[in-house]
Amino acid sequence: EAQVTQNPRYLITVTGKKLTVTCSQNMNHEYMSWYRQDPGLGLRQIYYSMNVEVTDKGDVPEGYKVSRKEKRNFPLILESPSPNQTSLYFCASSSMSGGTDTQYFGPGTRLTVL
Amino acid sequence: SQKIEQNSEALNIQEGKTATLTCNYTNYSPAYLQWYRQDPGRGPVFLLLIRENEKEKRKERLKVTFDTTLKQSLFHITASQPADSATYLCARSDSNSGYALNFGKGTSLLVTP
C-alpha cells in the first residue's frame, strides 16, 4: 500500500530536549516536505526536499533541521524544542515526474513541548 | 507569497443538498489549484486538481471550477452526505514555486441528516 508514515504519532517532551520525528514514503517520490498546522494559521511549510541531499527552507524553518540521506526518508529534527513548537506536524511527498505536485500526507505527529 | 483565501466560517447544510465552497487567490493565476479533504487530527487527502486553462473538473459527486477573471475556484459536493463532513483545503501551485503548495486555512463543512 502506497503511504507516508510518521513516527511517533504523539510526543510530549520538555523544552530543550532534542527530538527527531521520522518520515518515510514507499512511493519512490522525489519531493518531500514538512508542514506544521496550528489553529487559525492553517498548514505552513517548514522545509522541503526535491531529492537526496537537496533541501531548502519553507515559510517557517526557524528552530528546525532536516536531512535527506535516502530518497524514502526525511526526518525532522528539533535540536532545542520550545513551547511555541507545540503543533501538529505533517510530512508529505510528491512525484516530480507526473507534471503536477499532488501531495500525499502522513497521518501527523502531535507534538507538545512543555 | 501568493495568498489563498477560504471562507473561515463553517458551512452547515442539510443532507442531499449541494455544498459549495469558495477559494479566492490573489495576484496572478496559479498554474493549478488543488482541493484536499482533512478530517480532524488526520492528514489532508487529495481530491481534485484543476489547471489554469481548465474551467471545470468532475469526479463522482465532486466538481471544481476555475474562474481566472474572478480569481476564484468553487468546490461543489452534490447530494451531500453526513460522511462528507470535514474541512476542505484549497492549495495553489505556481510553476516557479519549486513544487511548494500554498494552502488556504480551510473551510469546515457539516452535513446534517
mmCIF file of C-alpha atoms in Angstrom:
data_model
loop_
_atom_site.group_PDB
_atom_site.id
_atom_site.type_symbol
_atom_site.label_atom_id
_atom_site.label_comp_id
_atom_site.label_asym_id
_atom_site.label_seq_id
_atom_site.Cartn_x
_atom_site.Cartn_y
_atom_site.Cartn_z
ATOM 1 C CA GLU A 1 0.000 0.000 0.000
ATOM 2 C CA ALA A 2 1.306 3.423 -1.021
ATOM 3 C CA GLN A 3 1.760 5.502 2.059
ATOM 4 C CA VAL A 4 3.651 8.080 4.060
ATOM 5 C CA THR A 5 4.417 7.053 7.617
ATOM 6 C CA GLN A 6 5.451 9.207 10.546
ATOM 7 C CA ASN A 7 6.749 8.325 13.979
ATOM 8 C CA PRO A 8 5.943 8.982 16.679
ATOM 9 C CA ARG A 9 2.290 9.879 16.290
ATOM 10 C CA TYR A 10 2.179 11.611 19.660
ATOM 11 C CA LEU A 11 5.022 13.100 21.657
ATOM 12 C CA ILE A 12 5.195 15.100 24.851
ATOM 13 C CA THR A 13 8.606 16.493 25.685
ATOM 14 C CA VAL A 14 10.283 19.257 27.631
ATOM 15 C CA THR A 15 11.986 22.417 26.499
ATOM 16 C CA GLY A 16 15.488 21.882 25.180
ATOM 17 C CA LYS A 17 15.400 18.105 24.796
ATOM 18 C CA LYS A 18 16.416 17.219 21.243
ATOM 19 C CA LEU A 19 13.943 15.143 19.289
ATOM 20 C CA THR A 20 13.523 13.651 15.831
ATOM 21 C CA VAL A 21 10.292 12.911 14.006
ATOM 22 C CA THR A 22 10.770 10.354 11.280
ATOM 23 C CA CYS A 23 9.028 10.312 7.918
ATOM 24 C CA SER A 24 9.174 7.585 5.326
ATOM 25 C CA GLN A 25 7.421 7.067 1.992
ATOM 26 C CA ASN A 26 7.245 3.955 -0.192
ATOM 27 C CA MET A 27 6.220 5.619 -3.462
ATOM 28 C CA ASN A 28 9.721 6.482 -4.725
ATOM 29 C CA HIS A 29 8.777 10.172 -4.650
ATOM 30 C CA GLU A 30 11.476 12.745 -5.209
ATOM 31 C CA TYR A 31 9.778 15.586 -3.359
ATOM 32 C CA MET A 32 9.208 15.517 0.390
ATOM 33 C CA SER A 33 8.063 18.250 2.707
ATOM 34 C CA TRP A 34 7.271 19.048 6.320
ATOM 35 C CA TYR A 35 4.343 21.203 7.450
ATOM 36 C CA ARG A 36 3.051 22.369 10.754
ATOM 37 C CA GLN A 37 -0.617 23.070 11.352
ATOM 38 C CA ASP A 38 -1.852 25.417 14.031
ATOM 39 C CA PRO A 39 -5.407 26.607 14.757
ATOM 40 C CA GLY A 40 -6.219 29.708 12.754
ATOM 41 C CA LEU A 41 -2.951 29.549 10.811
ATOM 42 C CA GLY A 42 -3.507 26.592 8.548
ATOM 43 C CA LEU A 43 -0.742 24.491 7.033
ATOM 44 C CA ARG A 44 2.645 26.158 6.861
ATOM 45 C CA GLN A 45 5.659 24.627 5.178
ATOM 46 C CA ILE A 46 8.780 24.159 7.300
ATOM 47 C CA TYR A 47 11.300 22.540 4.950
ATOM 48 C CA TYR A 48 11.200 20.669 1.710
ATOM 49 C CA SER A 49 13.492 18.444 -0.329
ATOM 50 C CA MET A 50 13.475 17.936 -4.067
ATOM 51 C CA ASN A 51 15.824 14.965 -3.961
ATOM 52 C CA VAL A 52 18.526 13.237 -1.966
ATOM 53 C CA GLU A 53 20.902 15.730 -0.357
ATOM 54 C CA VAL A 54 18.803 18.660 -1.655
ATOM 55 C CA THR A 55 16.841 20.541 0.999
ATOM 56 C CA ASP A 56 15.511 24.067 1.290
ATOM 57 C CA LYS A 57 13.654 26.282 3.721
ATOM 58 C CA GLY A 58 9.922 26.756 3.600
ATOM 59 C CA ASP A 59 7.960 29.545 5.242
ATOM 60 C CA VAL A 60 8.708 28.747 8.914
ATOM 61 C CA PRO A 61 12.114 26.991 9.154
ATOM 62 C CA GLU A 62 13.401 28.586 12.372
ATOM 63 C CA GLY A 63 14.153 26.032 15.078
ATOM 64 C CA TYR A 64 14.050 23.028 12.733
ATOM 65 C CA LYS A 65 16.533 20.946 10.782
ATOM 66 C CA VAL A 66 16.062 18.265 8.170
ATOM 67 C CA SER A 67 18.179 15.807 6.271
ATOM 68 C CA ARG A 68 17.656 13.727 3.137
ATOM 69 C CA LYS A 69 20.258 10.985 3.026
ATOM 70 C CA GLU A 70 17.931 8.455 1.410
ATOM 71 C CA LYS A 71 15.130 9.008 -1.040
ATOM 72 C CA ARG A 72 12.478 7.415 1.144
ATOM 73 C CA ASN A 73 13.289 9.152 4.452
ATOM 74 C CA PHE A 74 13.033 12.786 5.510
ATOM 75 C CA PRO A 75 13.414 13.235 9.273
ATOM 76 C CA LEU A 76 12.530 16.475 11.049
ATOM 77 C CA ILE A 77 14.907 17.435 13.839
ATOM 78 C CA LEU A 78 14.220 19.841 16.679
ATOM 79 C CA GLU A 79 17.593 20.492 18.305
ATOM 80 C CA SER A 80 16.210 22.507 21.227
ATOM 81 C CA PRO A 81 12.406 22.407 21.228
ATOM 82 C CA SER A 82 10.478 25.294 22.701
ATOM 83 C CA PRO A 83 6.791 25.583 23.671
ATOM 84 C CA ASN A 84 5.990 27.588 20.529
ATOM 85 C CA GLN A 85 6.826 24.458 18.529
ATOM 86 C CA THR A 86 3.853 22.686 20.051
ATOM 87 C CA SER A 87 1.862 21.830 16.968
ATOM 88 C CA LEU A 88 0.515 19.148 14.643
ATOM 89 C CA TYR A 89 3.182 18.155 12.121
ATOM 90 C CA PHE A 90 2.653 16.554 8.740
ATOM 91 C CA CYS A 91 5.107 15.031 6.341
ATOM 92 C CA ALA A 92 4.144 14.885 2.673
ATOM 93 C CA SER A 93 5.622 13.510 -0.520
ATOM 94 C CA SER A 94 5.046 14.059 -4.202
ATOM 95 C CA SER A 95 6.266 12.726 -7.501
ATOM 96 C CA MET A 96 8.003 15.311 -9.652
ATOM 97 C CA SER A 97 7.597 13.316 -12.838
ATOM 98 C CA GLY A 98 3.829 13.418 -13.132
ATOM 99 C CA GLY A 99 3.567 17.043 -14.162
ATOM 100 C CA THR A 100 1.630 18.001 -11.058
ATOM 101 C CA ASP A 101 2.562 18.192 -7.415
ATOM 102 C CA THR A 102 -0.302 16.392 -5.740
ATOM 103 C CA GLN A 103 0.936 15.710 -2.258
ATOM 104 C CA TYR A 104 0.430 12.605 -0.163
ATOM 105 C CA PHE A 105 0.345 13.328 3.524
ATOM 106 C CA GLY A 106 1.321 11.253 6.507
ATOM 107 C CA PRO A 107 -1.025 10.725 9.464
ATOM 108 C CA GLY A 108 0.501 13.531 11.516
ATOM 109 C CA THR A 109 2.567 13.869 14.686
ATOM 110 C CA ARG A 110 1.072 15.777 17.565
ATOM 111 C CA LEU A 111 3.932 17.375 19.499
ATOM 112 C CA THR A 112 3.618 19.066 22.870
ATOM 113 C CA VAL A 113 6.626 20.903 24.300
ATOM 114 C CA LEU A 114 6.319 21.744 27.991
ATOM 115 C CA SER B 1 3.856 34.887 -1.081
ATOM 116 C CA GLN B 2 0.698 34.412 -3.083
ATOM 117 C CA LYS B 3 -2.385 34.225 -0.891
ATOM 118 C CA ILE B 4 -5.170 31.708 -0.849
ATOM 119 C CA GLU B 5 -8.328 32.721 0.995
ATOM 120 C CA GLN B 6 -11.111 30.444 2.054
ATOM 121 C CA ASN B 7 -14.244 31.301 3.972
ATOM 122 C CA SER B 8 -13.366 30.766 7.618
ATOM 123 C CA GLU B 9 -16.997 30.385 8.624
ATOM 124 C CA ALA B 10 -18.229 26.831 8.821
ATOM 125 C CA LEU B 11 -20.756 25.754 6.229
ATOM 126 C CA ASN B 12 -23.764 23.843 7.562
ATOM 127 C CA ILE B 13 -26.077 22.178 5.069
ATOM 128 C CA GLN B 14 -28.740 19.530 5.015
ATOM 129 C CA GLU B 15 -28.110 16.074 3.650
ATOM 130 C CA GLY B 16 -28.930 15.813 -0.035
ATOM 131 C CA LYS B 17 -28.212 19.445 -0.820
ATOM 132 C CA THR B 18 -25.238 20.740 -2.797
ATOM 133 C CA ALA B 19 -22.378 22.188 -0.780
ATOM 134 C CA THR B 20 -20.372 24.971 -2.412
ATOM 135 C CA LEU B 21 -17.042 26.089 -1.007
ATOM 136 C CA THR B 22 -15.086 29.091 -2.223
ATOM 137 C CA CYS B 23 -11.375 29.629 -2.720
ATOM 138 C CA ASN B 24 -10.059 33.031 -3.760
ATOM 139 C CA TYR B 25 -6.488 33.801 -4.772
ATOM 140 C CA THR B 26 -4.513 36.990 -5.141
ATOM 141 C CA ASN B 27 -2.309 38.361 -7.874
ATOM 142 C CA TYR B 28 -1.593 36.159 -10.847
ATOM 143 C CA SER B 29 -3.321 32.875 -11.578
ATOM 144 C CA PRO B 30 -1.630 29.792 -10.218
ATOM 145 C CA ALA B 31 -0.589 27.009 -12.557
ATOM 146 C CA TYR B 32 -3.256 24.936 -10.848
ATOM 147 C CA LEU B 33 -5.417 24.696 -7.786
ATOM 148 C CA GLN B 34 -5.853 21.584 -5.697
ATOM 149 C CA TRP B 35 -8.543 20.611 -3.237
ATOM 150 C CA TYR B 36 -7.917 18.390 -0.233
ATOM 151 C CA ARG B 37 -10.124 16.937 2.451
ATOM 152 C CA GLN B 38 -8.965 16.833 6.055
ATOM 153 C CA ASP B 39 -10.637 15.005 8.907
ATOM 154 C CA PRO B 40 -9.857 16.071 12.500
ATOM 155 C CA GLY B 41 -6.349 15.066 13.576
ATOM 156 C CA ARG B 42 -5.554 13.418 10.248
ATOM 157 C CA GLY B 43 -3.503 14.314 7.216
ATOM 158 C CA PRO B 44 -5.088 16.043 4.218
ATOM 159 C CA VAL B 45 -6.199 13.778 1.392
ATOM 160 C CA PHE B 46 -6.065 14.896 -2.229
ATOM 161 C CA LEU B 47 -9.421 15.180 -4.014
ATOM 162 C CA LEU B 48 -9.176 17.134 -7.239
ATOM 163 C CA LEU B 49 -6.810 19.279 -9.255
ATOM 164 C CA ILE B 50 -7.747 21.876 -11.853
ATOM 165 C CA ARG B 51 -5.344 23.615 -14.182
ATOM 166 C CA GLU B 52 -5.343 27.276 -15.113
ATOM 167 C CA ASN B 53 -6.628 26.536 -18.613
ATOM 168 C CA GLU B 54 -9.479 24.309 -17.426
ATOM 169 C CA LYS B 55 -12.844 25.708 -16.466
ATOM 170 C CA GLU B 56 -14.310 22.663 -14.769
ATOM 171 C CA LYS B 57 -13.308 19.257 -13.450
ATOM 172 C CA ARG B 58 -15.531 16.479 -12.117
ATOM 173 C CA LYS B 59 -15.057 13.358 -10.076
ATOM 174 C CA GLU B 60 -18.127 11.428 -8.969
ATOM 175 C CA ARG B 61 -20.134 13.849 -6.769
ATOM 176 C CA LEU B 62 -17.376 16.455 -6.770
ATOM 177 C CA LYS B 63 -16.975 19.362 -9.144
ATOM 178 C CA VAL B 64 -14.351 22.092 -9.202
ATOM 179 C CA THR B 65 -14.380 25.257 -11.277
ATOM 180 C CA PHE B 66 -11.610 27.751 -12.001
ATOM 181 C CA ASP B 67 -12.516 31.328 -12.914
ATOM 182 C CA THR B 68 -9.428 33.382 -13.731
ATOM 183 C CA THR B 69 -11.498 36.539 -14.149
ATOM 184 C CA LEU B 70 -12.912 36.331 -10.639
ATOM 185 C CA LYS B 71 -9.664 34.784 -9.326
ATOM 186 C CA GLN B 72 -11.743 32.102 -7.742
ATOM 187 C CA SER B 73 -12.277 28.367 -7.555
ATOM 188 C CA LEU B 74 -15.533 26.811 -6.428
ATOM 189 C CA PHE B 75 -15.740 23.311 -4.992
ATOM 190 C CA HIS B 76 -19.116 21.594 -5.152
ATOM 191 C CA ILE B 77 -20.309 18.417 -3.467
ATOM 192 C CA THR B 78 -23.649 17.296 -4.869
ATOM 193 C CA ALA B 79 -26.100 15.080 -2.982
ATOM 194 C CA SER B 80 -24.102 15.721 0.181
ATOM 195 C CA GLN B 81 -23.965 13.114 2.921
ATOM 196 C CA PRO B 82 -23.042 13.325 6.623
ATOM 197 C CA ALA B 83 -19.856 11.435 5.737
ATOM 198 C CA ASP B 84 -18.801 14.467 3.683
ATOM 199 C CA SER B 85 -18.443 16.476 6.900
ATOM 200 C CA ALA B 86 -14.798 17.547 7.114
ATOM 201 C CA THR B 87 -12.520 20.515 6.496
ATOM 202 C CA TYR B 88 -11.739 21.221 2.862
ATOM 203 C CA LEU B 89 -8.459 22.858 1.921
ATOM 204 C CA CYS B 90 -7.639 24.728 -1.238
ATOM 205 C CA ALA B 91 -3.998 24.955 -2.338
ATOM 206 C CA ARG B 92 -2.347 26.840 -5.142
ATOM 207 C CA SER B 93 0.685 25.723 -7.058
ATOM 208 C CA ASP B 94 2.806 28.114 -9.048
ATOM 209 C CA SER B 95 5.137 26.953 -11.769
ATOM 210 C CA ASN B 96 8.003 28.849 -10.176
ATOM 211 C CA SER B 97 7.366 27.643 -6.632
ATOM 212 C CA GLY B 98 9.557 24.571 -6.711
ATOM 213 C CA TYR B 99 6.623 22.270 -6.048
ATOM 214 C CA ALA B 100 5.639 24.108 -2.891
ATOM 215 C CA LEU B 101 1.925 24.287 -2.259
ATOM 216 C CA ASN B 102 0.394 27.352 -0.649
ATOM 217 C CA PHE B 103 -2.624 26.232 1.373
ATOM 218 C CA GLY B 104 -5.667 28.152 2.459
ATOM 219 C CA LYS B 105 -6.825 27.770 6.051
ATOM 220 C CA GLY B 106 -9.718 25.568 5.056
ATOM 221 C CA THR B 107 -13.478 25.645 5.358
ATOM 222 C CA SER B 108 -15.301 23.326 7.702
ATOM 223 C CA LEU B 109 -18.351 21.583 6.225
ATOM 224 C CA LEU B 110 -21.045 19.980 8.377
ATOM 225 C CA VAL B 111 -23.736 17.952 6.675
ATOM 226 C CA THR B 112 -26.670 17.161 8.922
ATOM 227 C CA PRO B 113 -29.197 14.359 8.348
#
